[in-house]
């Protein structure tokens, strides 16, 4: 991965939130219940993202307690920027299917995400615009509130991951 690349990390699976220690985890397929050896802490994901050389990184997590990746930060609305400026600035964003809640196995979030990308007719689609087009459908169809924001301490420079429509 070079500074000219975009990296999208997609995780669909189980997650956990340790309320006592305020730590979120992703649970890979080989993870055992109550054995943290194979669990992946959000801080490890954040470190990986911050060390990436990619210009733009977008983490999409469709997992229980996926929103815990935002737990140590306050979300602030992004300023509107021209498309070129958004693309030139480094971005480290995440989009999750829920906050600190369990999510269903059959994902309304992923279904809506794929449908919005499939139906898109714009040449450029920012992640922020994509998220806000997905959120109402997920909220209306499932008992979830999807989350979107910057991954704290990851090197974000207020850019945006932009989807380019292939013709």
PDB file of C-alpha atoms in Angstrom:
ATOM      1  CA  UNK A   1       0.000   0.000   0.000  1.00  0.00           C
ATOM      2  CA  UNK A   2       1.359   3.383  -1.017  1.00  0.00           C
ATOM      3  CA  UNK A   3       0.355   6.993  -0.210  1.00  0.00           C
ATOM      4  CA  UNK A   4      -1.636   6.986  -3.481  1.00  0.00           C
ATOM      5  CA  UNK A   5      -3.815   4.040  -2.426  1.00  0.00           C
ATOM      6  CA  UNK A   6      -7.155   3.716  -0.686  1.00  0.00           C
ATOM      7  CA  UNK A   7      -7.713   0.871   1.784  1.00  0.00           C
ATOM      8  CA  UNK A   8     -11.139  -0.454   2.758  1.00  0.00           C
ATOM      9  CA  UNK A   9     -11.321  -2.855   5.706  1.00  0.00           C
ATOM     10  CA  UNK A  10     -14.630  -4.692   5.985  1.00  0.00           C
ATOM     11  CA  UNK A  11     -15.446  -6.810   9.022  1.00  0.00           C
ATOM     12  CA  UNK A  12     -18.694  -8.681   9.522  1.00  0.00           C
ATOM     13  CA  UNK A  13     -18.850 -10.903  12.548  1.00  0.00           C
ATOM     14  CA  UNK A  14     -18.991 -10.905  16.301  1.00  0.00           C
ATOM     15  CA  UNK A  15     -17.802  -8.174  18.615  1.00  0.00           C
ATOM     16  CA  UNK A  16     -17.705  -7.533  22.320  1.00  0.00           C
ATOM     17  CA  UNK A  17     -17.633  -4.510  24.621  1.00  0.00           C
ATOM     18  CA  UNK A  18     -15.899  -4.724  28.009  1.00  0.00           C
ATOM     19  CA  UNK A  19     -17.889  -2.135  29.977  1.00  0.00           C
ATOM     20  CA  UNK A  20     -15.616  -2.279  33.028  1.00  0.00           C
ATOM     21  CA  UNK A  21     -12.426  -1.485  31.076  1.00  0.00           C
ATOM     22  CA  UNK A  22     -14.042   0.435  28.176  1.00  0.00           C
ATOM     23  CA  UNK A  23     -12.434  -1.833  25.582  1.00  0.00           C
ATOM     24  CA  UNK A  24     -14.052  -2.998  22.356  1.00  0.00           C
ATOM     25  CA  UNK A  25     -13.089  -6.192  20.529  1.00  0.00           C
ATOM     26  CA  UNK A  26     -13.620  -7.938  17.210  1.00  0.00           C
ATOM     27  CA  UNK A  27     -13.949 -11.709  17.566  1.00  0.00           C
ATOM     28  CA  UNK A  28     -12.425 -13.634  14.625  1.00  0.00           C
ATOM     29  CA  UNK A  29     -13.930 -16.957  13.569  1.00  0.00           C
ATOM     30  CA  UNK A  30     -11.419 -18.867  15.732  1.00  0.00           C
ATOM     31  CA  UNK A  31     -12.158 -16.832  18.874  1.00  0.00           C
ATOM     32  CA  UNK A  32     -13.321 -18.726  21.934  1.00  0.00           C
ATOM     33  CA  UNK A  33     -15.850 -17.313  24.381  1.00  0.00           C
ATOM     34  CA  UNK A  34     -14.222 -15.715  27.432  1.00  0.00           C
ATOM     35  CA  UNK A  35     -10.687 -16.458  26.117  1.00  0.00           C
ATOM     36  CA  UNK A  36      -9.157 -13.187  24.964  1.00  0.00           C
ATOM     37  CA  UNK A  37      -6.139 -14.782  23.222  1.00  0.00           C
ATOM     38  CA  UNK A  38      -7.639 -14.450  19.737  1.00  0.00           C
ATOM     39  CA  UNK A  39      -9.814 -11.401  20.315  1.00  0.00           C
ATOM     40  CA  UNK A  40      -8.750  -8.265  18.426  1.00  0.00           C
ATOM     41  CA  UNK A  41      -8.828  -5.034  20.478  1.00  0.00           C
ATOM     42  CA  UNK A  42      -9.981  -1.840  18.795  1.00  0.00           C
ATOM     43  CA  UNK A  43      -6.676  -0.247  19.807  1.00  0.00           C
ATOM     44  CA  UNK A  44      -4.828  -2.769  17.599  1.00  0.00           C
ATOM     45  CA  UNK A  45      -7.113  -1.934  14.677  1.00  0.00           C
ATOM     46  CA  UNK A  46      -6.529   1.785  15.284  1.00  0.00           C
ATOM     47  CA  UNK A  47      -2.750   1.264  15.453  1.00  0.00           C
ATOM     48  CA  UNK A  48      -2.808  -0.683  12.171  1.00  0.00           C
ATOM     49  CA  UNK A  49      -4.859   2.055  10.511  1.00  0.00           C
ATOM     50  CA  UNK A  50      -2.602   4.832  11.849  1.00  0.00           C
ATOM     51  CA  UNK A  51       0.535   3.062  10.577  1.00  0.00           C
ATOM     52  CA  UNK A  52      -0.895   2.430   7.124  1.00  0.00           C
ATOM     53  CA  UNK A  53       0.666   4.396   4.300  1.00  0.00           C
ATOM     54  CA  UNK A  54      -2.677   4.548   2.443  1.00  0.00           C
ATOM     55  CA  UNK A  55      -4.018   8.036   1.752  1.00  0.00           C
ATOM     56  CA  UNK A  56      -7.536   6.990   2.708  1.00  0.00           C
ATOM     57  CA  UNK A  57      -8.629   4.186   4.994  1.00  0.00           C
ATOM     58  CA  UNK A  58     -12.238   3.258   5.657  1.00  0.00           C
ATOM     59  CA  UNK A  59     -13.153   0.654   8.257  1.00  0.00           C
ATOM     60  CA  UNK A  60     -16.635  -0.814   7.915  1.00  0.00           C
ATOM     61  CA  UNK A  61     -17.695  -2.988  10.821  1.00  0.00           C
ATOM     62  CA  UNK A  62     -20.943  -4.921  10.820  1.00  0.00           C
ATOM     63  CA  UNK A  63     -20.517  -6.448  14.244  1.00  0.00           C
ATOM     64  CA  UNK A  64     -22.038  -6.392  17.684  1.00  0.00           C
ATOM     65  CA  UNK A  65     -20.658  -3.420  19.623  1.00  0.00           C
ATOM     66  CA  UNK A  66     -18.894  -2.168  16.460  1.00  0.00           C
ATOM     67  CA  UNK A  67     -19.438   1.420  17.500  1.00  0.00           C
ATOM     68  CA  UNK A  68     -16.993   0.910  20.367  1.00  0.00           C
ATOM     69  CA  UNK A  69     -14.227   1.956  17.936  1.00  0.00           C
ATOM     70  CA  UNK A  70     -15.455   5.535  18.559  1.00  0.00           C
ATOM     71  CA  UNK A  71     -15.752   5.315  22.338  1.00  0.00           C
ATOM     72  CA  UNK A  72     -12.867   7.581  23.297  1.00  0.00           C
ATOM     73  CA  UNK A  73     -13.816  10.495  21.098  1.00  0.00           C
ATOM     74  CA  UNK A  74     -16.517  13.062  20.517  1.00  0.00           C
ATOM     75  CA  UNK A  75     -17.937  13.150  17.005  1.00  0.00           C
ATOM     76  CA  UNK A  76     -17.724  16.531  15.297  1.00  0.00           C
ATOM     77  CA  UNK A  77     -19.438  17.373  12.025  1.00  0.00           C
ATOM     78  CA  UNK A  78     -17.028  17.557   9.092  1.00  0.00           C
ATOM     79  CA  UNK A  79     -16.644  20.853   7.284  1.00  0.00           C
ATOM     80  CA  UNK A  80     -17.738  20.818   3.656  1.00  0.00           C
ATOM     81  CA  UNK A  81     -14.725  20.676   1.340  1.00  0.00           C
ATOM     82  CA  UNK A  82     -14.337  20.486  -2.384  1.00  0.00           C
ATOM     83  CA  UNK A  83     -14.091  16.910  -3.675  1.00  0.00           C
ATOM     84  CA  UNK A  84     -10.440  17.383  -4.703  1.00  0.00           C
ATOM     85  CA  UNK A  85      -9.444  18.754  -1.309  1.00  0.00           C
ATOM     86  CA  UNK A  86     -11.236  15.950   0.512  1.00  0.00           C
ATOM     87  CA  UNK A  87      -9.422  13.429  -1.631  1.00  0.00           C
ATOM     88  CA  UNK A  88      -5.979  15.033  -1.137  1.00  0.00           C
ATOM     89  CA  UNK A  89      -6.255  15.025   2.650  1.00  0.00           C
ATOM     90  CA  UNK A  90      -5.570  11.777   4.476  1.00  0.00           C
ATOM     91  CA  UNK A  91      -8.627  10.147   6.002  1.00  0.00           C
ATOM     92  CA  UNK A  92      -9.071   7.471   8.658  1.00  0.00           C
ATOM     93  CA  UNK A  93     -12.811   6.878   9.036  1.00  0.00           C
ATOM     94  CA  UNK A  94     -15.052   4.106  10.284  1.00  0.00           C
ATOM     95  CA  UNK A  95     -18.662   3.188   9.618  1.00  0.00           C
ATOM     96  CA  UNK A  96     -20.406   0.682  11.869  1.00  0.00           C
ATOM     97  CA  UNK A  97     -23.787  -1.003  11.763  1.00  0.00           C
ATOM     98  CA  UNK A  98     -24.530  -0.067  15.361  1.00  0.00           C
ATOM     99  CA  UNK A  99     -23.118   1.414  18.527  1.00  0.00           C
ATOM    100  CA  UNK A 100     -22.680  -0.600  21.720  1.00  0.00           C
ATOM    101  CA  UNK A 101     -25.441  -3.035  20.797  1.00  0.00           C
ATOM    102  CA  UNK A 102     -25.827  -6.469  19.340  1.00  0.00           C
ATOM    103  CA  UNK A 103     -26.586  -6.633  15.631  1.00  0.00           C
ATOM    104  CA  UNK A 104     -28.639  -9.287  13.804  1.00  0.00           C
ATOM    105  CA  UNK A 105     -26.961 -12.066  11.800  1.00  0.00           C
ATOM    106  CA  UNK A 106     -28.910 -11.061   8.691  1.00  0.00           C
ATOM    107  CA  UNK A 107     -27.567  -7.581   8.157  1.00  0.00           C
ATOM    108  CA  UNK A 108     -29.878  -4.772   7.062  1.00  0.00           C
ATOM    109  CA  UNK A 109     -26.792  -2.544   7.193  1.00  0.00           C
ATOM    110  CA  UNK A 110     -24.766  -4.551   4.648  1.00  0.00           C
ATOM    111  CA  UNK A 111     -27.793  -5.084   2.408  1.00  0.00           C
ATOM    112  CA  UNK A 112     -28.493  -1.336   2.368  1.00  0.00           C
ATOM    113  CA  UNK A 113     -24.797  -0.464   1.917  1.00  0.00           C
ATOM    114  CA  UNK A 114     -24.469  -2.707  -1.148  1.00  0.00           C
ATOM    115  CA  UNK A 115     -27.786  -1.468  -2.581  1.00  0.00           C
ATOM    116  CA  UNK A 116     -26.768   2.195  -2.238  1.00  0.00           C
ATOM    117  CA  UNK A 117     -23.448   1.538  -4.016  1.00  0.00           C
ATOM    118  CA  UNK A 118     -25.222  -0.460  -6.742  1.00  0.00           C
ATOM    119  CA  UNK A 119     -27.866   2.234  -7.297  1.00  0.00           C
ATOM    120  CA  UNK A 120     -25.399   5.149  -7.213  1.00  0.00           C
ATOM    121  CA  UNK A 121     -25.248   7.151 -10.455  1.00  0.00           C
ATOM    122  CA  UNK A 122     -22.926   9.933  -9.232  1.00  0.00           C
ATOM    123  CA  UNK A 123     -19.321  10.000 -10.483  1.00  0.00           C
ATOM    124  CA  UNK A 124     -18.035  10.532  -6.925  1.00  0.00           C
ATOM    125  CA  UNK A 125     -19.585   9.416  -3.656  1.00  0.00           C
ATOM    126  CA  UNK A 126     -18.065  10.448  -0.335  1.00  0.00           C
ATOM    127  CA  UNK A 127     -18.250   8.042   2.549  1.00  0.00           C
ATOM    128  CA  UNK A 128     -20.039  10.663   4.606  1.00  0.00           C
ATOM    129  CA  UNK A 129     -22.783  11.045   1.971  1.00  0.00           C
ATOM    130  CA  UNK A 130     -23.016   7.271   1.574  1.00  0.00           C
ATOM    131  CA  UNK A 131     -23.386   6.814   5.325  1.00  0.00           C
ATOM    132  CA  UNK A 132     -26.135   9.417   5.663  1.00  0.00           C
ATOM    133  CA  UNK A 133     -28.043   7.790   2.797  1.00  0.00           C
ATOM    134  CA  UNK A 134     -27.813   4.397   4.542  1.00  0.00           C
ATOM    135  CA  UNK A 135     -28.575   5.436   8.113  1.00  0.00           C
ATOM    136  CA  UNK A 136     -32.333   6.171   7.774  1.00  0.00           C
ATOM    137  CA  UNK A 137     -33.038   2.789   6.141  1.00  0.00           C
ATOM    138  CA  UNK A 138     -31.136   0.901   8.835  1.00  0.00           C
ATOM    139  CA  UNK A 139     -32.804   2.846  11.648  1.00  0.00           C
ATOM    140  CA  UNK A 140     -36.255   2.229  10.130  1.00  0.00           C
ATOM    141  CA  UNK A 141     -35.735  -1.500   9.423  1.00  0.00           C
ATOM    142  CA  UNK A 142     -33.716  -2.574  12.461  1.00  0.00           C
ATOM    143  CA  UNK A 143     -33.353  -1.567  16.081  1.00  0.00           C
ATOM    144  CA  UNK A 144     -29.897  -0.110  15.345  1.00  0.00           C
ATOM    145  CA  UNK A 145     -28.290   3.297  15.065  1.00  0.00           C
ATOM    146  CA  UNK A 146     -25.315   3.106  12.687  1.00  0.00           C
ATOM    147  CA  UNK A 147     -22.260   5.202  13.512  1.00  0.00           C
ATOM    148  CA  UNK A 148     -19.773   7.133  11.338  1.00  0.00           C
ATOM    149  CA  UNK A 149     -16.745   9.195  12.243  1.00  0.00           C
ATOM    150  CA  UNK A 150     -13.019   9.644  12.461  1.00  0.00           C
ATOM    151  CA  UNK A 151     -10.874   6.995  14.135  1.00  0.00           C
ATOM    152  CA  UNK A 152      -9.138   8.795  17.007  1.00  0.00           C
ATOM    153  CA  UNK A 153      -5.332   9.008  17.007  1.00  0.00           C
ATOM    154  CA  UNK A 154      -5.036   7.438  13.570  1.00  0.00           C
ATOM    155  CA  UNK A 155      -3.589  10.287  11.512  1.00  0.00           C
ATOM    156  CA  UNK A 156      -6.815  11.592   9.979  1.00  0.00           C
ATOM    157  CA  UNK A 157      -6.379  14.972   8.249  1.00  0.00           C
ATOM    158  CA  UNK A 158     -10.101  15.562   7.640  1.00  0.00           C
ATOM    159  CA  UNK A 159     -10.173  14.042   4.187  1.00  0.00           C
ATOM    160  CA  UNK A 160     -12.749  11.524   3.007  1.00  0.00           C
ATOM    161  CA  UNK A 161     -12.676   8.092   1.430  1.00  0.00           C
ATOM    162  CA  UNK A 162     -14.324   8.621  -1.960  1.00  0.00           C
ATOM    163  CA  UNK A 163     -15.963   5.939  -4.079  1.00  0.00           C
ATOM    164  CA  UNK A 164     -15.384   6.517  -7.801  1.00  0.00           C
ATOM    165  CA  UNK A 165     -18.097   5.158 -10.075  1.00  0.00           C
ATOM    166  CA  UNK A 166     -16.784   2.937 -12.850  1.00  0.00           C
ATOM    167  CA  UNK A 167     -18.468   3.519 -16.181  1.00  0.00           C
TER     168      UNK A 167
END
